Amino acid sequence: LDTEMQQIVAKYGTTTYSILWGIVFAETGLVVTPFLPGDSLLFACGALCGLGALNIWITIPVFLTAAVIGDAVNYAIGNRVGTKAFESDTWFLKRKNLRKTEEFYDKYGGKTIVLARFVPIVRTFAPFVAGVGSMRYKDFAFYNVIGAVLWVLSFLGAGFFFGNLPAVKHNFTLVVLAIVVVSVIPVALEIWEGMKEGKAEQTKVDEAKKKGTDSGQ
């Protein structure tokens, strides 16, 4: 991706910023394009900023506005379409995923939007489900901006300061994969904790039912 980005910058010049805006907007704003690059694109662009091929002070607002507006549009589409989007129960819009995501929102609130920023595919799906569900736009908008700022600055900054180190340049793909894995860890821990709590609650319910049955006998 870093080599491809250099070719794009060389070919399109300042128009590159518009292309980058469109990619991030689509990756965050349209549920049908979760396959577009996100983390790796930001990291590669940060490295190009470090080389001077891109202007860091232009690149930051380009990605920030694309990420914030993309999520806002995704939320609006979900809010407009509503649960009708899940009536056909397609492979990427399953009703069980809607229920699970709404439960996650109820439990973790706005933290869901922030954490989702760092997880590919989930980043695209979360704002849509937030719009379908019961999260107020006022709450969503606040965490949308916070998540976008953390996401953009962390990956752009990492690419800017470390993307041009020889060891990183020669193993760029592995570095990006490592970044994605590390970014998924916080979400994985949250889910694990949620599963443990859910299991504990279910155990209490089962024990209560057993006591009720025993006392009835």
Short mmCIF file of N, CA, C and O in Angstrom, two decimals, residues 48-181:
data_model
loop_
_atom_site.label_atom_id
_atom_site.label_comp_id
_atom_site.label_asym_id
_atom_site.label_seq_id
_atom_site.Cartn_x
_atom_site.Cartn_y
_atom_site.Cartn_z
N LEU A 48 4.14 8.97 4.36
CA LEU A 48 4.36 9.90 3.24
C LEU A 48 4.45 11.34 3.74
O LEU A 48 5.18 12.15 3.18
N CYS A 49 3.71 11.64 4.79
CA CYS A 49 3.81 12.97 5.40
C CYS A 49 5.20 13.16 5.99
O CYS A 49 5.79 14.25 5.91
N GLY A 50 5.73 12.08 6.59
CA GLY A 50 7.07 12.14 7.15
C GLY A 50 8.13 12.39 6.09
O GLY A 50 9.15 13.04 6.36
N LEU A 51 7.87 11.91 4.87
CA LEU A 51 8.81 12.12 3.76
C LEU A 51 8.61 13.47 3.09
O LEU A 51 9.46 13.91 2.29
N GLY A 52 7.48 14.12 3.37
CA GLY A 52 7.19 15.41 2.75
C GLY A 52 6.37 15.29 1.48
O GLY A 52 6.08 16.30 0.82
N ALA A 53 5.98 14.07 1.11
CA ALA A 53 5.18 13.87 -0.10
C ALA A 53 3.75 14.39 0.10
O ALA A 53 3.10 14.82 -0.85
N LEU A 54 3.27 14.31 1.34
CA LEU A 54 1.97 14.87 1.71
C LEU A 54 2.16 15.86 2.84
O LEU A 54 3.10 15.73 3.63
N ASN A 55 1.26 16.83 2.91
CA ASN A 55 1.31 17.83 3.98
C ASN A 55 0.50 17.33 5.17
O ASN A 55 -0.71 17.11 5.05
N ILE A 56 1.14 17.13 6.32
CA ILE A 56 0.48 16.58 7.49
C ILE A 56 -0.67 17.46 7.96
O ILE A 56 -1.70 16.97 8.43
N TRP A 57 -0.53 18.81 7.79
CA TRP A 57 -1.54 19.73 8.28
C TRP A 57 -2.76 19.80 7.37
O TRP A 57 -3.81 20.31 7.76
N ILE A 58 -2.62 19.27 6.17
CA ILE A 58 -3.78 19.13 5.28
C ILE A 58 -4.38 17.74 5.43
O ILE A 58 -5.60 17.56 5.45
N THR A 59 -3.50 16.75 5.58
CA THR A 59 -3.94 15.37 5.68
C THR A 59 -4.80 15.11 6.92
O THR A 59 -5.79 14.38 6.85
N ILE A 60 -4.43 15.71 8.04
CA ILE A 60 -5.19 15.51 9.28
C ILE A 60 -6.65 15.94 9.13
O ILE A 60 -7.56 15.14 9.39
N PRO A 61 -6.93 17.20 8.71
CA PRO A 61 -8.35 17.58 8.57
C PRO A 61 -9.07 16.82 7.46
O PRO A 61 -10.29 16.61 7.55
N VAL A 62 -8.34 16.40 6.43
CA VAL A 62 -8.96 15.61 5.35
C VAL A 62 -9.52 14.32 5.93
O VAL A 62 -10.68 13.95 5.70
N PHE A 63 -8.71 13.61 6.70
CA PHE A 63 -9.14 12.34 7.28
C PHE A 63 -10.17 12.54 8.39
O PHE A 63 -11.11 11.75 8.53
N LEU A 64 -9.99 13.58 9.19
CA LEU A 64 -10.93 13.83 10.28
C LEU A 64 -12.33 14.10 9.76
O LEU A 64 -13.32 13.53 10.25
N THR A 65 -12.44 14.99 8.78
CA THR A 65 -13.76 15.33 8.25
C THR A 65 -14.39 14.12 7.54
O THR A 65 -15.60 13.89 7.66
N ALA A 66 -13.57 13.35 6.82
CA ALA A 66 -14.10 12.18 6.13
C ALA A 66 -14.62 11.15 7.12
O ALA A 66 -15.69 10.55 6.91
N ALA A 67 -13.88 10.94 8.21
CA ALA A 67 -14.27 9.95 9.21
C ALA A 67 -15.53 10.38 9.96
O ALA A 67 -16.44 9.57 10.18
N VAL A 68 -15.60 11.63 10.36
CA VAL A 68 -16.76 12.13 11.11
C VAL A 68 -18.01 12.16 10.24
O VAL A 68 -19.08 11.68 10.63
N ILE A 69 -17.88 12.73 9.03
CA ILE A 69 -19.04 12.82 8.14
C ILE A 69 -19.47 11.43 7.68
O ILE A 69 -20.67 11.14 7.57
N GLY A 70 -18.49 10.54 7.43
CA GLY A 70 -18.81 9.18 7.02
C GLY A 70 -19.66 8.46 8.05
O GLY A 70 -20.68 7.86 7.73
N ASP A 71 -19.24 8.52 9.30
CA ASP A 71 -20.01 7.87 10.36
C ASP A 71 -21.38 8.51 10.53
O ASP A 71 -22.37 7.83 10.80
N ALA A 72 -21.45 9.84 10.38
CA ALA A 72 -22.72 10.55 10.53
C ALA A 72 -23.70 10.12 9.43
O ALA A 72 -24.89 9.90 9.69
N VAL A 73 -23.20 9.98 8.20
CA VAL A 73 -24.05 9.54 7.09
C VAL A 73 -24.50 8.10 7.31
O VAL A 73 -25.66 7.75 7.08
N ASN A 74 -23.58 7.26 7.78
CA ASN A 74 -23.89 5.86 8.06
C ASN A 74 -24.99 5.76 9.12
O ASN A 74 -25.92 4.95 9.00
N TYR A 75 -24.88 6.58 10.16
CA TYR A 75 -25.89 6.62 11.21
C TYR A 75 -27.24 7.06 10.63
O TYR A 75 -28.29 6.47 10.93
N ALA A 76 -27.21 8.10 9.77
CA ALA A 76 -28.45 8.63 9.18
C ALA A 76 -29.13 7.59 8.30
O ALA A 76 -30.36 7.46 8.31
N ILE A 77 -28.32 6.84 7.55
CA ILE A 77 -28.89 5.80 6.69
C ILE A 77 -29.55 4.72 7.54
O ILE A 77 -30.66 4.27 7.26
N GLY A 78 -28.85 4.30 8.61
CA GLY A 78 -29.41 3.30 9.50
C GLY A 78 -30.68 3.78 10.16
O GLY A 78 -31.66 3.04 10.29
N ASN A 79 -30.69 5.05 10.55
CA ASN A 79 -31.86 5.64 11.20
C ASN A 79 -33.04 5.75 10.23
O ASN A 79 -34.19 5.57 10.61
N ARG A 80 -32.72 6.04 8.99
CA ARG A 80 -33.75 6.19 7.96
C ARG A 80 -34.35 4.84 7.56
O ARG A 80 -35.57 4.68 7.46
N VAL A 81 -33.47 3.87 7.34
CA VAL A 81 -33.91 2.55 6.91
C VAL A 81 -34.57 1.80 8.05
O VAL A 81 -35.56 1.10 7.88
N GLY A 82 -33.99 1.94 9.26
CA GLY A 82 -34.55 1.27 10.43
C GLY A 82 -34.37 -0.23 10.38
O GLY A 82 -33.53 -0.76 9.65
N THR A 83 -35.17 -0.92 11.14
CA THR A 83 -35.05 -2.38 11.23
C THR A 83 -35.47 -3.09 9.95
O THR A 83 -35.28 -4.29 9.82
N LYS A 84 -36.03 -2.34 8.99
CA LYS A 84 -36.40 -2.95 7.71
C LYS A 84 -35.19 -3.54 7.02
O LYS A 84 -35.32 -4.49 6.25
N ALA A 85 -34.01 -2.96 7.30
CA ALA A 85 -32.79 -3.45 6.67
C ALA A 85 -32.49 -4.88 7.08
O ALA A 85 -31.75 -5.59 6.39
N PHE A 86 -33.06 -5.31 8.21
CA PHE A 86 -32.76 -6.64 8.73
C PHE A 86 -33.88 -7.65 8.46
O PHE A 86 -33.80 -8.79 8.90
N GLU A 87 -34.91 -7.22 7.73
CA GLU A 87 -36.03 -8.12 7.47
C GLU A 87 -35.63 -9.32 6.62
O GLU A 87 -36.10 -10.44 6.81
N SER A 88 -34.73 -9.08 5.63
CA SER A 88 -34.30 -10.17 4.76
C SER A 88 -33.24 -11.04 5.41
O SER A 88 -32.94 -12.13 4.93
N ASP A 89 -32.64 -10.55 6.50
CA ASP A 89 -31.63 -11.30 7.25
C ASP A 89 -30.50 -11.79 6.34
O ASP A 89 -30.19 -12.97 6.24
N THR A 90 -29.87 -10.83 5.65
CA THR A 90 -28.78 -11.15 4.74
C THR A 90 -27.52 -11.49 5.51
O THR A 90 -27.45 -11.33 6.73
N TRP A 91 -26.48 -11.90 4.79
CA TRP A 91 -25.24 -12.36 5.45
C TRP A 91 -24.53 -11.26 6.22
O TRP A 91 -23.84 -11.52 7.19
N PHE A 92 -24.71 -9.98 5.82
CA PHE A 92 -24.03 -8.89 6.53
C PHE A 92 -24.98 -8.03 7.34
O PHE A 92 -24.56 -7.12 8.03
N LEU A 93 -26.29 -8.30 7.27
CA LEU A 93 -27.27 -7.58 8.08
C LEU A 93 -28.18 -8.60 8.76
O LEU A 93 -29.33 -8.78 8.38
N LYS A 94 -27.65 -9.25 9.76
CA LYS A 94 -28.39 -10.29 10.47
C LYS A 94 -29.08 -9.69 11.69
O LYS A 94 -28.51 -8.87 12.41
N ARG A 95 -30.30 -10.15 11.96
CA ARG A 95 -31.07 -9.65 13.10
C ARG A 95 -30.36 -9.94 14.42
O ARG A 95 -30.41 -9.14 15.35
N LYS A 96 -29.71 -11.09 14.52
CA LYS A 96 -29.03 -11.42 15.77
C LYS A 96 -27.88 -10.45 16.03
O LYS A 96 -27.58 -10.12 17.19
N ASN A 97 -27.24 -9.97 14.95
CA ASN A 97 -26.16 -8.99 15.11
C ASN A 97 -26.72 -7.66 15.59
O ASN A 97 -26.09 -6.95 16.37
N LEU A 98 -27.93 -7.32 15.12
CA LEU A 98 -28.57 -6.09 15.57
C LEU A 98 -28.85 -6.17 17.07
O LEU A 98 -28.55 -5.24 17.82
N ARG A 99 -29.41 -7.30 17.51
CA ARG A 99 -29.73 -7.45 18.94
C ARG A 99 -28.46 -7.41 19.79
O ARG A 99 -28.42 -6.75 20.84
N LYS A 100 -27.43 -8.12 19.34
CA LYS A 100 -26.18 -8.16 20.10
C LYS A 100 -25.53 -6.78 20.18
O LYS A 100 -25.03 -6.37 21.23
N THR A 101 -25.55 -6.06 19.04
CA THR A 101 -24.93 -4.75 19.01
C THR A 101 -25.70 -3.76 19.89
O THR A 101 -25.09 -2.95 20.61
N GLU A 102 -27.03 -3.84 19.87
CA GLU A 102 -27.83 -2.95 20.72
C GLU A 102 -27.57 -3.24 22.20
O GLU A 102 -27.50 -2.32 23.02
N GLU A 103 -27.42 -4.51 22.54
CA GLU A 103 -27.10 -4.88 23.92
C GLU A 103 -25.73 -4.33 24.31
O GLU A 103 -25.52 -3.86 25.43
N PHE A 104 -24.80 -4.39 23.35
CA PHE A 104 -23.46 -3.86 23.60
C PHE A 104 -23.52 -2.35 23.81
O PHE A 104 -22.86 -1.80 24.68
N TYR A 105 -24.33 -1.67 22.99
CA TYR A 105 -24.52 -0.23 23.14
C TYR A 105 -25.12 0.11 24.50
O TYR A 105 -24.69 1.05 25.17
N ASP A 106 -26.15 -0.66 24.90
CA ASP A 106 -26.81 -0.41 26.18
C ASP A 106 -25.84 -0.56 27.34
O ASP A 106 -25.92 0.16 28.33
N LYS A 107 -24.91 -1.51 27.20
CA LYS A 107 -23.99 -1.79 28.29
C LYS A 107 -22.80 -0.83 28.33
O LYS A 107 -22.41 -0.35 29.38
N TYR A 108 -22.23 -0.54 27.14
CA TYR A 108 -20.99 0.25 27.09
C TYR A 108 -21.19 1.66 26.57
O TYR A 108 -20.27 2.47 26.58
N GLY A 109 -22.41 1.97 26.11
CA GLY A 109 -22.70 3.32 25.67
C GLY A 109 -21.81 3.80 24.53
O GLY A 109 -21.48 3.06 23.62
N GLY A 110 -21.40 5.07 24.63
CA GLY A 110 -20.61 5.69 23.58
C GLY A 110 -19.25 5.07 23.38
O GLY A 110 -18.64 5.24 22.31
N LYS A 111 -18.78 4.33 24.39
CA LYS A 111 -17.50 3.66 24.26
C LYS A 111 -17.48 2.72 23.05
O LYS A 111 -16.44 2.48 22.44
N THR A 112 -18.65 2.21 22.70
CA THR A 112 -18.77 1.31 21.55
C THR A 112 -18.30 2.00 20.28
O THR A 112 -17.55 1.42 19.48
N ILE A 113 -18.73 3.25 20.06
CA ILE A 113 -18.38 3.99 18.85
C ILE A 113 -16.88 4.26 18.81
O ILE A 113 -16.25 4.17 17.75
N VAL A 114 -16.30 4.58 19.95
CA VAL A 114 -14.86 4.87 20.00
C VAL A 114 -14.06 3.61 19.72
O VAL A 114 -13.12 3.61 18.92
N LEU A 115 -14.40 2.51 20.39
CA LEU A 115 -13.67 1.26 20.21
C LEU A 115 -13.81 0.73 18.78
O LEU A 115 -12.86 0.19 18.21
N ALA A 116 -15.00 0.89 18.21
CA ALA A 116 -15.26 0.38 16.86
C ALA A 116 -14.36 1.04 15.82
O ALA A 116 -14.05 0.43 14.79
N ARG A 117 -13.94 2.26 16.07
CA ARG A 117 -13.06 2.96 15.14
C ARG A 117 -11.79 2.17 14.84
O ARG A 117 -11.22 2.27 13.75
N PHE A 118 -11.35 1.39 15.80
CA PHE A 118 -10.06 0.70 15.66
C PHE A 118 -10.19 -0.74 15.17
O PHE A 118 -9.21 -1.47 15.15
N VAL A 119 -11.39 -1.13 14.79
CA VAL A 119 -11.61 -2.51 14.34
C VAL A 119 -12.15 -2.52 12.91
O VAL A 119 -13.27 -2.06 12.68
N PRO A 120 -11.38 -3.01 11.94
CA PRO A 120 -11.86 -3.07 10.56
C PRO A 120 -13.19 -3.81 10.46
O PRO A 120 -13.45 -4.74 11.22
N ILE A 121 -14.03 -3.41 9.55
CA ILE A 121 -15.37 -3.94 9.30
C ILE A 121 -16.34 -3.50 10.39
O ILE A 121 -17.40 -2.94 10.10
N VAL A 122 -16.00 -3.73 11.66
CA VAL A 122 -16.85 -3.26 12.76
C VAL A 122 -16.97 -1.74 12.68
O VAL A 122 -18.03 -1.17 12.96
N ARG A 123 -15.88 -1.09 12.29
CA ARG A 123 -15.87 0.37 12.14
C ARG A 123 -16.95 0.83 11.15
O ARG A 123 -17.55 1.89 11.33
N THR A 124 -17.18 0.03 10.12
CA THR A 124 -18.18 0.37 9.11
C THR A 124 -19.59 0.03 9.58
O THR A 124 -20.55 0.76 9.28
N PHE A 125 -19.71 -1.04 10.33
CA PHE A 125 -21.03 -1.56 10.71
C PHE A 125 -21.63 -0.84 11.92
O PHE A 125 -22.85 -0.64 11.99
N ALA A 126 -20.79 -0.46 12.88
CA ALA A 126 -21.27 0.09 14.16
C ALA A 126 -22.15 1.34 14.03
O ALA A 126 -23.21 1.41 14.63
N PRO A 127 -21.75 2.36 13.27
CA PRO A 127 -22.62 3.55 13.18
C PRO A 127 -23.95 3.28 12.52
O PRO A 127 -24.96 3.89 12.88
N PHE A 128 -23.99 2.34 11.58
CA PHE A 128 -25.25 1.98 10.92
C PHE A 128 -26.21 1.37 11.93
O PHE A 128 -27.38 1.74 12.00
N VAL A 129 -25.69 0.45 12.75
CA VAL A 129 -26.52 -0.20 13.76
C VAL A 129 -26.94 0.80 14.84
O VAL A 129 -28.03 0.72 15.38
N ALA A 130 -26.05 1.76 15.14
CA ALA A 130 -26.41 2.80 16.11
C ALA A 130 -27.61 3.60 15.61
O ALA A 130 -28.49 3.97 16.38
N GLY A 131 -27.65 3.86 14.30
CA GLY A 131 -28.77 4.58 13.73
C GLY A 131 -30.05 3.76 13.73
O GLY A 131 -31.13 4.28 13.98
N VAL A 132 -29.91 2.46 13.47
CA VAL A 132 -31.06 1.57 13.49
C VAL A 132 -31.60 1.43 14.92
O VAL A 132 -32.80 1.36 15.14
N GLY A 133 -30.67 1.39 15.87
CA GLY A 133 -31.03 1.17 17.27
C GLY A 133 -31.55 2.42 17.97
O GLY A 133 -32.11 3.32 17.35
N SER A 134 -31.30 2.47 19.25
CA SER A 134 -31.91 3.51 20.08
C SER A 134 -30.94 4.59 20.54
O SER A 134 -31.31 5.43 21.36
N MET A 135 -29.70 4.61 20.03
CA MET A 135 -28.74 5.63 20.47
C MET A 135 -29.14 7.00 19.92
O MET A 135 -29.35 7.16 18.72
N ARG A 136 -29.22 7.98 20.80
CA ARG A 136 -29.57 9.34 20.37
C ARG A 136 -28.43 9.92 19.54
O ARG A 136 -27.26 9.68 19.81
N TYR A 137 -28.79 10.72 18.52
CA TYR A 137 -27.75 11.28 17.66
C TYR A 137 -26.81 12.21 18.42
O TYR A 137 -25.61 12.26 18.14
N LYS A 138 -27.35 12.92 19.41
CA LYS A 138 -26.51 13.82 20.21
C LYS A 138 -25.39 13.05 20.89
O LYS A 138 -24.23 13.49 20.89
N ASP A 139 -25.71 11.90 21.44
CA ASP A 139 -24.68 11.07 22.09
C ASP A 139 -23.74 10.48 21.05
O ASP A 139 -22.53 10.45 21.23
N PHE A 140 -24.32 10.00 19.95
CA PHE A 140 -23.51 9.41 18.89
C PHE A 140 -22.51 10.41 18.33
O PHE A 140 -21.34 10.09 18.11
N ALA A 141 -22.97 11.64 18.08
CA ALA A 141 -22.12 12.66 17.48
C ALA A 141 -20.90 12.97 18.35
O ALA A 141 -19.78 13.13 17.84
N PHE A 142 -21.10 13.02 19.65
CA PHE A 142 -19.99 13.31 20.56
C PHE A 142 -18.91 12.23 20.47
O PHE A 142 -17.73 12.53 20.28
N TYR A 143 -19.33 10.98 20.59
CA TYR A 143 -18.36 9.89 20.55
C TYR A 143 -17.82 9.64 19.15
O TYR A 143 -16.71 9.11 18.98
N ASN A 144 -18.58 10.03 18.15
CA ASN A 144 -18.12 9.95 16.77
C ASN A 144 -16.88 10.82 16.58
O ASN A 144 -15.87 10.37 16.02
N VAL A 145 -16.95 12.05 17.06
CA VAL A 145 -15.82 12.99 16.94
C VAL A 145 -14.63 12.51 17.76
O VAL A 145 -13.48 12.52 17.29
N ILE A 146 -14.88 12.08 19.00
CA ILE A 146 -13.80 11.59 19.86
C ILE A 146 -13.10 10.41 19.22
O ILE A 146 -11.86 10.35 19.15
N GLY A 147 -13.87 9.46 18.73
CA GLY A 147 -13.30 8.27 18.10
C GLY A 147 -12.51 8.62 16.85
O GLY A 147 -11.43 8.06 16.60
N ALA A 148 -13.03 9.54 16.04
CA ALA A 148 -12.35 9.94 14.81
C ALA A 148 -11.01 10.59 15.11
O ALA A 148 -10.00 10.31 14.46
N VAL A 149 -10.98 11.47 16.10
CA VAL A 149 -9.74 12.16 16.47
C VAL A 149 -8.69 11.16 16.95
O VAL A 149 -7.53 11.20 16.52
N LEU A 150 -9.09 10.24 17.83
CA LEU A 150 -8.15 9.24 18.34
C LEU A 150 -7.65 8.33 17.22
O LEU A 150 -6.45 8.03 17.14
N TRP A 151 -8.54 7.90 16.36
CA TRP A 151 -8.18 6.99 15.27
C TRP A 151 -7.22 7.65 14.28
O TRP A 151 -6.15 7.10 13.98
N VAL A 152 -7.59 8.82 13.80
CA VAL A 152 -6.78 9.50 12.79
C VAL A 152 -5.41 9.89 13.34
O VAL A 152 -4.37 9.63 12.72
N LEU A 153 -5.39 10.50 14.50
CA LEU A 153 -4.11 10.97 15.06
C LEU A 153 -3.19 9.81 15.43
O LEU A 153 -1.97 9.91 15.25
N SER A 154 -3.75 8.72 15.93
CA SER A 154 -2.90 7.59 16.34
C SER A 154 -2.25 6.92 15.15
O SER A 154 -1.03 6.68 15.15
N PHE A 155 -3.00 6.65 14.09
CA PHE A 155 -2.42 5.95 12.93
C PHE A 155 -1.59 6.88 12.06
O PHE A 155 -0.53 6.47 11.55
N LEU A 156 -2.05 8.11 11.88
CA LEU A 156 -1.24 9.06 11.12
C LEU A 156 0.07 9.34 11.87
O LEU A 156 1.15 9.40 11.26
N GLY A 157 -0.05 9.53 13.19
CA GLY A 157 1.15 9.80 13.99
C GLY A 157 2.13 8.65 13.96
O GLY A 157 3.34 8.85 13.86
N ALA A 158 1.60 7.43 14.06
CA ALA A 158 2.47 6.24 14.03
C ALA A 158 3.21 6.16 12.69
O ALA A 158 4.42 5.88 12.64
N GLY A 159 2.49 6.42 11.60
CA GLY A 159 3.13 6.38 10.29
C GLY A 159 4.13 7.51 10.12
O GLY A 159 5.21 7.31 9.54
N PHE A 160 3.80 8.69 10.64
CA PHE A 160 4.68 9.86 10.52
C PHE A 160 6.02 9.64 11.23
O PHE A 160 7.08 9.96 10.69
N PHE A 161 5.95 9.09 12.44
CA PHE A 161 7.17 8.95 13.25
C PHE A 161 7.92 7.64 13.02
O PHE A 161 9.14 7.58 13.20
N PHE A 162 7.19 6.58 12.63
CA PHE A 162 7.85 5.27 12.53
C PHE A 162 7.76 4.64 11.13
O PHE A 162 8.46 3.67 10.85
N GLY A 163 6.92 5.18 10.25
CA GLY A 163 6.69 4.55 8.95
C GLY A 163 7.88 4.51 8.03
O GLY A 163 7.93 3.69 7.11
N ASN A 164 8.86 5.38 8.25
CA ASN A 164 10.01 5.43 7.35
C ASN A 164 11.27 4.80 7.93
O ASN A 164 12.35 4.89 7.34
N LEU A 165 11.12 4.14 9.07
CA LEU A 165 12.25 3.39 9.60
C LEU A 165 12.52 2.20 8.69
O LEU A 165 11.59 1.56 8.21
N PRO A 166 13.78 1.88 8.42
CA PRO A 166 14.11 0.78 7.49
C PRO A 166 13.40 -0.53 7.84
O PRO A 166 12.87 -1.20 6.96
N ALA A 167 13.37 -0.88 9.11
CA ALA A 167 12.75 -2.14 9.52
C ALA A 167 11.25 -2.15 9.23
O ALA A 167 10.67 -3.17 8.87
N VAL A 168 10.62 -0.97 9.37
CA VAL A 168 9.19 -0.86 9.12
C VAL A 168 8.91 -0.89 7.62
O VAL A 168 7.99 -1.58 7.16
N LYS A 169 9.70 -0.17 6.84
CA LYS A 169 9.50 -0.10 5.39
C LYS A 169 9.65 -1.47 4.74
O LYS A 169 8.94 -1.81 3.80
N HIS A 170 10.59 -2.26 5.24
CA HIS A 170 10.84 -3.58 4.66
C HIS A 170 9.82 -4.63 5.11
O HIS A 170 9.73 -5.71 4.53
N ASN A 171 9.06 -4.31 6.15
CA ASN A 171 8.04 -5.24 6.66
C ASN A 171 6.72 -4.51 6.86
O ASN A 171 6.02 -4.71 7.85
N PHE A 172 6.36 -3.68 5.89
CA PHE A 172 5.22 -2.79 6.05
C PHE A 172 3.92 -3.55 6.31
O PHE A 172 3.16 -3.20 7.21
N THR A 173 3.68 -4.61 5.53
CA THR A 173 2.45 -5.37 5.68
C THR A 173 2.34 -5.99 7.07
O THR A 173 1.29 -5.94 7.71
N LEU A 174 3.44 -6.56 7.55
CA LEU A 174 3.44 -7.17 8.88
C LEU A 174 3.21 -6.14 9.97
O LEU A 174 2.50 -6.40 10.95
N VAL A 175 3.79 -4.97 9.80
CA VAL A 175 3.61 -3.89 10.78
C VAL A 175 2.15 -3.47 10.85
O VAL A 175 1.58 -3.30 11.94
N VAL A 176 1.51 -3.30 9.69
CA VAL A 176 0.11 -2.90 9.65
C VAL A 176 -0.77 -3.96 10.29
O VAL A 176 -1.69 -3.65 11.07
N LEU A 177 -0.50 -5.24 9.99
CA LEU A 177 -1.26 -6.33 10.60
C LEU A 177 -1.10 -6.32 12.12
O LEU A 177 -2.06 -6.55 12.85
N ALA A 178 0.12 -6.06 12.57
CA ALA A 178 0.38 -6.00 14.01
C ALA A 178 -0.41 -4.87 14.65
O ALA A 178 -0.97 -5.01 15.75
N ILE A 179 -0.47 -3.73 13.97
CA ILE A 179 -1.23 -2.58 14.48
C ILE A 179 -2.71 -2.92 14.61
O ILE A 179 -3.36 -2.59 15.60
N VAL A 180 -3.24 -3.61 13.58
CA VAL A 180 -4.64 -4.00 13.61
C VAL A 180 -4.92 -4.95 14.78
O VAL A 180 -5.91 -4.80 15.50
N VAL A 181 -4.02 -5.93 14.98
CA VAL A 181 -4.19 -6.89 16.07
C VAL A 181 -4.19 -6.18 17.42
O VAL A 181 -5.04 -6.44 18.28
#
